[in-house]
């Protein structure tokens, strides 16, 4: 079974070698970096637009209505109209706000989101940032967004943004613990923190959610719950509670400054789903079933990026299902859920996974 027929490493190496024939190597690296940055920004915008439209339709389905259907076929151009409106709106700054913090905060949130976006393994050989401590780097840079949210509340010099940012800080810092422990659980199963190696191992031995037994399934469920909380998504959207705080920490933002927060929220949702598909469902690795060589060979002919995006959108549906099913929680309930339930269960689950690995109980598919 050959799952490497769509390996992009050969292409990227060939392009680099071709460029170095005409220009110095440092110039080739600089040019490649610029092209990769443009690709990341383009994908960032495309997936944000797709997710906004997807959520509106899923929300409409759960509420027994149609959703956007006026602008363009099936309402496909509605999001583009909203983006154009956002781009043309005036950026208003409050008179008594801290202008430096107020202006810097949205850029910090988007930067953190783009750094984590660059960690995603789209295909074999198709990952921008791939360190031997990739999981640690992913968790570290994702925490930068919390600083941007706290700066938004402090810099706005307004009570609603301040309360929203305090809530967000308490919530995100709390649920990062469960996110980190669940990812560490899968690192214990894989034996490596390099994201590309985690996916390659699943391509060879089977998806982690299958070969990791019950601990992997428990970690997957906790990741979905904590991931929604990390993205400030319902039922964990207290930092933006419209009925209480108008719009929470971005109440005083307008124009594209507000748009950056809006953009980052949806891309963080995509990143959460993408990382779940990477460490639990094999990422770009195709579906293989032991004993069905013909079926496995057919699966190998589906490009890895198709597998990755397909799995990610499957998890996105689960996350949207979670949001539009459960009512908004109180802030004390949110923190109790993490500190009294999810974190202790995550720690016990990590211990259980360590036993599974030590006793050699993993399943090879």
CSV table of C-alpha atoms in Angstrom, one decimal:
chain,number,residue,atom,x,y,z
A,1,UNK,CA,0.0,0.0,0.0
A,2,UNK,CA,1.6,3.2,-1.2
A,3,UNK,CA,0.3,6.3,0.5
A,4,UNK,CA,3.1,8.6,-0.8
A,5,UNK,CA,2.1,9.1,-4.4
A,6,UNK,CA,1.0,12.7,-3.6
A,7,UNK,CA,4.1,13.5,-1.5
A,8,UNK,CA,4.8,17.3,-2.1
A,9,UNK,CA,8.3,17.0,-0.8
A,10,UNK,CA,9.5,16.0,-4.3
A,11,UNK,CA,7.8,19.1,-5.9
A,12,UNK,CA,9.1,21.6,-3.3
A,13,UNK,CA,12.7,20.2,-3.6
A,14,UNK,CA,12.6,20.4,-7.4
A,15,UNK,CA,11.3,24.0,-7.3
A,16,UNK,CA,14.0,25.0,-4.9
A,17,UNK,CA,16.7,23.4,-6.9
A,18,UNK,CA,15.4,25.1,-10.1
A,19,UNK,CA,15.3,28.5,-8.4
A,20,UNK,CA,18.9,28.2,-7.1
A,21,UNK,CA,20.1,27.7,-10.7
A,22,UNK,CA,19.1,31.3,-11.5
A,23,UNK,CA,19.4,33.2,-8.2
A,24,UNK,CA,21.4,32.9,-5.0
A,25,UNK,CA,20.0,30.5,-2.4
A,26,UNK,CA,19.1,33.2,0.1
A,27,UNK,CA,17.1,35.0,-2.6
A,28,UNK,CA,15.3,31.7,-3.5
A,29,UNK,CA,14.5,31.1,0.2
A,30,UNK,CA,13.2,34.7,0.5
A,31,UNK,CA,11.0,34.3,-2.7
A,32,UNK,CA,9.7,31.0,-1.4
A,33,UNK,CA,8.8,32.5,1.9
A,34,UNK,CA,6.9,35.3,0.3
A,35,UNK,CA,4.9,32.9,-1.9
A,36,UNK,CA,4.1,30.6,1.0
A,37,UNK,CA,3.0,33.7,3.1
A,38,UNK,CA,0.6,34.7,0.2
A,39,UNK,CA,-0.8,31.2,0.0
A,40,UNK,CA,-1.4,31.1,3.8
A,41,UNK,CA,-3.2,34.5,3.7
A,42,UNK,CA,-5.3,33.4,0.7
A,43,UNK,CA,-6.3,30.1,2.3
A,44,UNK,CA,-7.0,32.0,5.6
A,45,UNK,CA,-9.4,34.3,3.8
A,46,UNK,CA,-11.1,31.6,1.7
A,47,UNK,CA,-11.7,29.3,4.6
A,48,UNK,CA,-13.0,32.1,6.8
A,49,UNK,CA,-15.6,33.0,4.0
A,50,UNK,CA,-16.5,29.3,3.6
A,51,UNK,CA,-17.0,28.9,7.4
A,52,UNK,CA,-19.2,32.0,7.8
A,53,UNK,CA,-21.5,30.8,5.0
A,54,UNK,CA,-21.5,27.2,6.4
A,55,UNK,CA,-22.4,28.4,10.0
A,56,UNK,CA,-25.2,30.5,8.7
A,57,UNK,CA,-26.7,27.6,6.8
A,58,UNK,CA,-26.1,25.1,9.7
A,59,UNK,CA,-27.6,27.6,12.2
A,60,UNK,CA,-30.7,28.0,9.9
A,61,UNK,CA,-31.1,24.2,9.6
A,62,UNK,CA,-31.1,23.9,13.4
A,63,UNK,CA,-33.6,26.7,13.7
A,64,UNK,CA,-35.9,25.4,10.9
A,65,UNK,CA,-35.3,28.3,8.5
A,66,UNK,CA,-33.6,28.9,5.2
A,67,UNK,CA,-30.6,31.1,6.0
A,68,UNK,CA,-29.0,33.5,3.4
A,69,UNK,CA,-30.8,33.1,0.0
A,70,UNK,CA,-31.1,36.5,-1.6
A,71,UNK,CA,-27.6,37.6,-2.7
A,72,UNK,CA,-26.4,35.2,-5.3
A,73,UNK,CA,-27.4,31.6,-6.0
A,74,UNK,CA,-28.3,30.0,-2.6
A,75,UNK,CA,-27.0,33.2,-0.9
A,76,UNK,CA,-23.4,32.4,-1.8
A,77,UNK,CA,-22.5,36.1,-2.4
A,78,UNK,CA,-24.0,37.2,0.9
A,79,UNK,CA,-20.6,36.7,2.8
A,80,UNK,CA,-18.7,38.6,0.1
A,81,UNK,CA,-21.2,41.5,0.5
A,82,UNK,CA,-20.6,41.5,4.2
A,83,UNK,CA,-16.8,41.5,3.7
A,84,UNK,CA,-17.0,44.4,1.3
A,85,UNK,CA,-19.2,46.3,3.8
A,86,UNK,CA,-16.7,45.6,6.6
A,87,UNK,CA,-13.8,46.8,4.5
A,88,UNK,CA,-15.5,50.1,3.7
A,89,UNK,CA,-16.6,51.0,7.3
A,90,UNK,CA,-14.9,53.7,9.2
A,91,UNK,CA,-12.5,52.7,12.0
A,92,UNK,CA,-13.7,54.7,15.1
A,93,UNK,CA,-11.5,55.2,18.1
A,94,UNK,CA,-12.8,56.1,21.5
A,95,UNK,CA,-11.6,59.4,22.9
A,96,UNK,CA,-10.3,58.0,26.3
A,97,UNK,CA,-9.0,54.7,25.0
A,98,UNK,CA,-5.4,53.6,25.0
A,99,UNK,CA,-4.8,54.0,21.3
A,100,UNK,CA,-1.6,51.8,21.2
A,101,UNK,CA,-3.2,48.8,23.0
A,102,UNK,CA,-6.5,49.3,21.2
A,103,UNK,CA,-5.0,49.2,17.8
A,104,UNK,CA,-2.4,46.5,18.5
A,105,UNK,CA,-4.8,44.0,20.0
A,106,UNK,CA,-6.6,42.8,16.8
A,107,UNK,CA,-3.3,42.4,14.9
A,108,UNK,CA,-2.0,40.3,17.8
A,109,UNK,CA,-5.0,38.0,17.7
A,110,UNK,CA,-4.8,37.5,13.9
A,111,UNK,CA,-1.0,36.9,14.1
A,112,UNK,CA,-1.5,34.1,16.7
A,113,UNK,CA,-4.2,32.6,14.5
A,114,UNK,CA,-2.0,32.7,11.4
A,115,UNK,CA,0.9,31.1,13.2
A,116,UNK,CA,-1.2,28.2,14.4
A,117,UNK,CA,-2.7,28.0,10.9
A,118,UNK,CA,0.8,27.5,9.5
A,119,UNK,CA,1.3,24.4,11.7
A,120,UNK,CA,-1.4,22.4,10.0
A,121,UNK,CA,-0.2,19.5,7.8
A,122,UNK,CA,-2.3,19.8,4.7
A,123,UNK,CA,-0.6,17.0,2.8
A,124,UNK,CA,2.5,14.8,3.1
A,125,UNK,CA,5.3,17.4,2.6
A,126,UNK,CA,2.7,20.2,2.6
A,127,UNK,CA,3.3,21.7,6.1
A,128,UNK,CA,4.8,25.2,6.5
A,129,UNK,CA,6.1,25.0,10.1
A,130,UNK,CA,7.3,21.5,11.1
A,131,UNK,CA,9.4,21.4,14.3
A,132,UNK,CA,10.4,18.4,16.4
A,133,UNK,CA,8.4,20.1,19.2
A,134,UNK,CA,5.5,21.0,16.9
A,135,UNK,CA,2.8,20.2,19.4
A,136,UNK,CA,4.5,22.4,22.1
A,137,UNK,CA,4.9,25.2,19.5
A,138,UNK,CA,1.2,25.0,18.5
A,139,UNK,CA,0.1,25.3,22.1
A,140,UNK,CA,2.5,28.1,22.9
A,141,UNK,CA,1.6,30.4,19.9
A,142,UNK,CA,-2.2,29.7,20.3
A,143,UNK,CA,-1.9,31.3,23.8
A,144,UNK,CA,-0.7,34.6,22.3
A,145,UNK,CA,-4.3,35.3,21.2
A,146,UNK,CA,-5.3,35.6,24.9
A,147,UNK,CA,-2.9,38.5,25.3
A,148,UNK,CA,-4.6,40.3,22.4
A,149,UNK,CA,-8.1,39.8,24.0
A,150,UNK,CA,-6.9,41.1,27.4
A,151,UNK,CA,-5.3,44.1,25.6
A,152,UNK,CA,-8.6,44.8,23.8
A,153,UNK,CA,-10.4,45.0,27.1
A,154,UNK,CA,-7.8,47.1,28.8
A,155,UNK,CA,-7.2,49.4,25.8
A,156,UNK,CA,-10.9,50.2,25.2
A,157,UNK,CA,-11.2,51.8,28.7
A,158,UNK,CA,-14.9,50.7,28.8
A,159,UNK,CA,-16.7,48.5,31.3
A,160,UNK,CA,-18.2,46.0,28.9
A,161,UNK,CA,-15.0,45.2,27.0
A,162,UNK,CA,-13.1,45.0,30.3
A,163,UNK,CA,-15.6,42.5,31.8
A,164,UNK,CA,-15.6,40.5,28.5
A,165,UNK,CA,-11.8,40.3,28.4
A,166,UNK,CA,-11.5,39.2,32.0
A,167,UNK,CA,-14.0,36.5,31.3
A,168,UNK,CA,-12.1,35.5,28.2
A,169,UNK,CA,-8.8,35.4,30.0
A,170,UNK,CA,-10.2,33.2,32.8
A,171,UNK,CA,-11.9,30.9,30.3
A,172,UNK,CA,-9.2,30.5,27.7
A,173,UNK,CA,-6.3,30.0,30.3
A,174,UNK,CA,-8.4,27.4,32.0
A,175,UNK,CA,-9.4,25.4,29.0
A,176,UNK,CA,-5.9,25.5,27.5
A,177,UNK,CA,-5.0,23.1,30.3
A,178,UNK,CA,-7.4,20.4,29.0
A,179,UNK,CA,-6.3,21.1,25.4
A,180,UNK,CA,-2.7,20.6,26.3
A,181,UNK,CA,-3.3,17.4,28.4
A,182,UNK,CA,-5.4,15.8,25.6
A,183,UNK,CA,-2.7,16.6,23.0
A,184,UNK,CA,-0.1,15.3,25.4
A,185,UNK,CA,-2.2,12.1,25.7
A,186,UNK,CA,-1.9,11.6,21.9
A,187,UNK,CA,1.8,12.5,22.1
A,188,UNK,CA,2.2,9.7,24.6
A,189,UNK,CA,0.6,7.3,22.1
A,190,UNK,CA,2.6,8.5,19.2
A,191,UNK,CA,6.0,8.9,20.9
A,192,UNK,CA,6.8,12.2,19.2
A,193,UNK,CA,5.8,15.9,19.3
A,194,UNK,CA,6.5,16.5,15.6
A,195,UNK,CA,3.2,16.9,13.9
A,196,UNK,CA,4.3,15.5,10.5
A,197,UNK,CA,5.6,12.4,12.3
A,198,UNK,CA,2.3,12.0,14.2
A,199,UNK,CA,0.4,11.9,10.9
A,200,UNK,CA,2.9,9.7,9.1
A,201,UNK,CA,2.7,7.2,12.0
A,202,UNK,CA,-1.1,7.1,11.6
A,203,UNK,CA,-0.7,6.5,7.8
A,204,UNK,CA,1.4,3.4,8.6
A,205,UNK,CA,-0.3,2.0,11.7
A,206,UNK,CA,-3.8,3.4,11.7
A,207,UNK,CA,-5.6,6.4,13.1
A,208,UNK,CA,-5.0,7.3,16.7
A,209,UNK,CA,-8.6,7.3,17.6
A,210,UNK,CA,-8.8,3.6,16.7
A,211,UNK,CA,-5.5,2.3,17.9
A,212,UNK,CA,-5.6,4.4,21.1
A,213,UNK,CA,-8.6,2.5,22.5
A,214,UNK,CA,-10.9,4.2,25.0
A,215,UNK,CA,-8.3,6.8,26.2
A,216,UNK,CA,-8.1,8.2,22.6
A,217,UNK,CA,-11.9,8.4,22.4
A,218,UNK,CA,-12.1,10.2,25.8
A,219,UNK,CA,-9.4,12.6,24.7
A,220,UNK,CA,-11.2,13.3,21.4
A,221,UNK,CA,-14.5,14.2,23.2
A,222,UNK,CA,-12.6,16.4,25.7
A,223,UNK,CA,-10.8,18.1,22.8
A,224,UNK,CA,-14.1,19.0,21.1
A,225,UNK,CA,-15.6,20.5,24.3
A,226,UNK,CA,-12.4,22.4,25.3
A,227,UNK,CA,-11.8,23.5,21.7
A,228,UNK,CA,-15.2,25.2,21.5
A,229,UNK,CA,-14.4,27.0,24.7
A,230,UNK,CA,-11.0,28.0,23.4
A,231,UNK,CA,-12.7,29.5,20.3
A,232,UNK,CA,-15.2,31.5,22.5
A,233,UNK,CA,-18.0,29.5,20.8
A,234,UNK,CA,-21.4,28.7,22.3
A,235,UNK,CA,-22.2,27.4,24.8
A,236,UNK,CA,-19.0,29.0,26.0
A,237,UNK,CA,-19.5,32.5,24.5
A,238,UNK,CA,-19.8,34.4,27.8
A,239,UNK,CA,-16.9,36.8,26.8
A,240,UNK,CA,-19.1,38.0,24.0
A,241,UNK,CA,-22.4,37.6,25.7
A,242,UNK,CA,-24.7,39.9,23.7
A,243,UNK,CA,-27.5,39.9,26.3
A,244,UNK,CA,-25.1,41.1,29.0
A,245,UNK,CA,-22.0,42.8,27.4
A,246,UNK,CA,-23.3,44.1,24.0
A,247,UNK,CA,-20.4,42.4,22.2
A,248,UNK,CA,-17.8,41.8,25.0
A,249,UNK,CA,-14.2,42.6,24.5
A,250,UNK,CA,-14.7,43.9,20.9
A,251,UNK,CA,-17.7,46.2,21.7
A,252,UNK,CA,-15.6,49.4,21.0
A,253,UNK,CA,-14.2,48.1,17.7
A,254,UNK,CA,-15.4,49.0,14.2
A,255,UNK,CA,-14.4,48.5,10.6
A,256,UNK,CA,-11.7,46.0,9.9
A,257,UNK,CA,-10.5,46.1,13.5
A,258,UNK,CA,-13.7,44.3,14.4
A,259,UNK,CA,-13.3,42.3,11.2
A,260,UNK,CA,-10.0,40.9,12.4
A,261,UNK,CA,-11.6,39.5,15.5
A,262,UNK,CA,-14.5,38.1,13.5
A,263,UNK,CA,-12.0,36.5,11.0
A,264,UNK,CA,-9.8,35.1,13.8
A,265,UNK,CA,-12.8,33.5,15.6
A,266,UNK,CA,-13.8,31.5,12.5
A,267,UNK,CA,-10.3,30.5,11.6
A,268,UNK,CA,-9.6,29.4,15.2
A,269,UNK,CA,-12.6,27.2,14.8
A,270,UNK,CA,-11.2,25.7,11.6
A,271,UNK,CA,-7.7,25.3,13.3
A,272,UNK,CA,-9.3,23.5,16.2
A,273,UNK,CA,-11.1,21.1,13.9
A,274,UNK,CA,-8.0,20.7,11.7
A,275,UNK,CA,-5.8,19.8,14.7
A,276,UNK,CA,-8.4,17.4,16.0
A,277,UNK,CA,-8.4,15.7,12.6
A,278,UNK,CA,-4.6,15.7,12.6
A,279,UNK,CA,-3.9,14.0,16.0
A,280,UNK,CA,-7.0,11.8,16.2
A,281,UNK,CA,-8.2,11.0,12.6
A,282,UNK,CA,-4.9,10.8,10.8
A,283,UNK,CA,-4.8,14.2,9.1
A,284,UNK,CA,-4.0,13.6,5.4
A,285,UNK,CA,-3.6,9.8,6.0
A,286,UNK,CA,-6.1,7.8,4.0
A,287,UNK,CA,-8.5,5.3,5.5
A,288,UNK,CA,-7.0,1.8,5.6
A,289,UNK,CA,-8.7,-1.4,6.8
A,290,UNK,CA,-6.6,-4.4,7.5
A,291,UNK,CA,-7.1,-7.2,5.0
A,292,UNK,CA,-8.8,-5.1,2.4
A,293,UNK,CA,-5.8,-4.4,0.2
A,294,UNK,CA,-7.9,-3.4,-2.9
A,295,UNK,CA,-10.0,-0.9,-0.9
A,296,UNK,CA,-6.8,0.5,0.7
A,297,UNK,CA,-5.2,0.9,-2.7
A,298,UNK,CA,-8.2,2.9,-4.0
A,299,UNK,CA,-8.1,5.1,-0.9
A,300,UNK,CA,-4.4,5.9,-1.7
A,301,UNK,CA,-5.5,7.5,-5.0
A,302,UNK,CA,-7.4,10.2,-3.1
A,303,UNK,CA,-5.0,13.2,-2.5
A,304,UNK,CA,-4.0,13.8,1.1
A,305,UNK,CA,-5.3,17.4,1.1
A,306,UNK,CA,-8.8,16.0,0.3
A,307,UNK,CA,-8.6,13.7,3.2
A,308,UNK,CA,-7.4,16.5,5.5
A,309,UNK,CA,-10.1,19.0,4.5
A,310,UNK,CA,-12.8,16.4,4.5
A,311,UNK,CA,-12.0,15.2,8.0
A,312,UNK,CA,-11.7,18.8,9.2
A,313,UNK,CA,-15.2,19.7,7.9
A,314,UNK,CA,-16.6,16.6,9.5
A,315,UNK,CA,-15.4,17.8,12.8
A,316,UNK,CA,-16.6,21.3,12.1
A,317,UNK,CA,-20.1,20.0,11.7
A,318,UNK,CA,-19.7,18.3,15.2
A,319,UNK,CA,-18.5,21.6,16.7
A,320,UNK,CA,-21.4,23.6,15.1
A,321,UNK,CA,-23.8,20.9,16.3
A,322,UNK,CA,-22.5,21.4,19.8
A,323,UNK,CA,-22.9,25.2,19.5
A,324,UNK,CA,-26.4,25.3,18.3
A,325,UNK,CA,-27.7,22.5,20.6
A,326,UNK,CA,-26.7,23.7,24.1
A,327,UNK,CA,-27.7,26.9,25.8
A,328,UNK,CA,-25.1,29.4,27.0
A,329,UNK,CA,-23.5,28.6,30.3
A,330,UNK,CA,-22.9,30.9,33.3
A,331,UNK,CA,-19.3,31.8,33.9
A,332,UNK,CA,-19.1,29.9,37.1
A,333,UNK,CA,-20.5,26.8,35.4
A,334,UNK,CA,-17.9,27.2,32.6
A,335,UNK,CA,-15.0,27.3,35.1
A,336,UNK,CA,-16.5,24.5,37.2
A,337,UNK,CA,-16.8,22.3,34.1
A,338,UNK,CA,-13.1,22.7,33.4
A,339,UNK,CA,-11.5,22.6,36.9
A,340,UNK,CA,-13.8,20.0,38.5
A,341,UNK,CA,-14.5,17.7,35.6
A,342,UNK,CA,-12.5,18.0,32.4
A,343,UNK,CA,-9.0,18.6,33.9
A,344,UNK,CA,-9.2,15.7,36.4
A,345,UNK,CA,-10.6,13.4,33.7
A,346,UNK,CA,-7.9,14.5,31.3
A,347,UNK,CA,-5.2,13.7,33.8
A,348,UNK,CA,-6.6,10.3,34.6
A,349,UNK,CA,-7.0,9.7,30.9
A,350,UNK,CA,-3.3,10.6,30.3
A,351,UNK,CA,-2.4,8.0,33.0
A,352,UNK,CA,-4.6,5.4,31.3
A,353,UNK,CA,-3.0,6.1,27.9
A,354,UNK,CA,0.5,5.7,29.5
A,355,UNK,CA,-0.6,2.3,30.8
A,356,UNK,CA,-1.9,1.4,27.3
A,357,UNK,CA,1.4,2.3,25.7
A,358,UNK,CA,3.5,0.7,28.5
A,359,UNK,CA,1.6,-2.6,28.2
A,360,UNK,CA,1.6,-2.5,24.4
A,361,UNK,CA,-2.1,-2.6,24.0
A,362,UNK,CA,-2.3,-0.3,21.0
A,363,UNK,CA,-4.1,-1.6,17.8
A,364,UNK,CA,-2.3,-1.6,14.5
A,365,UNK,CA,-4.7,-1.3,11.6
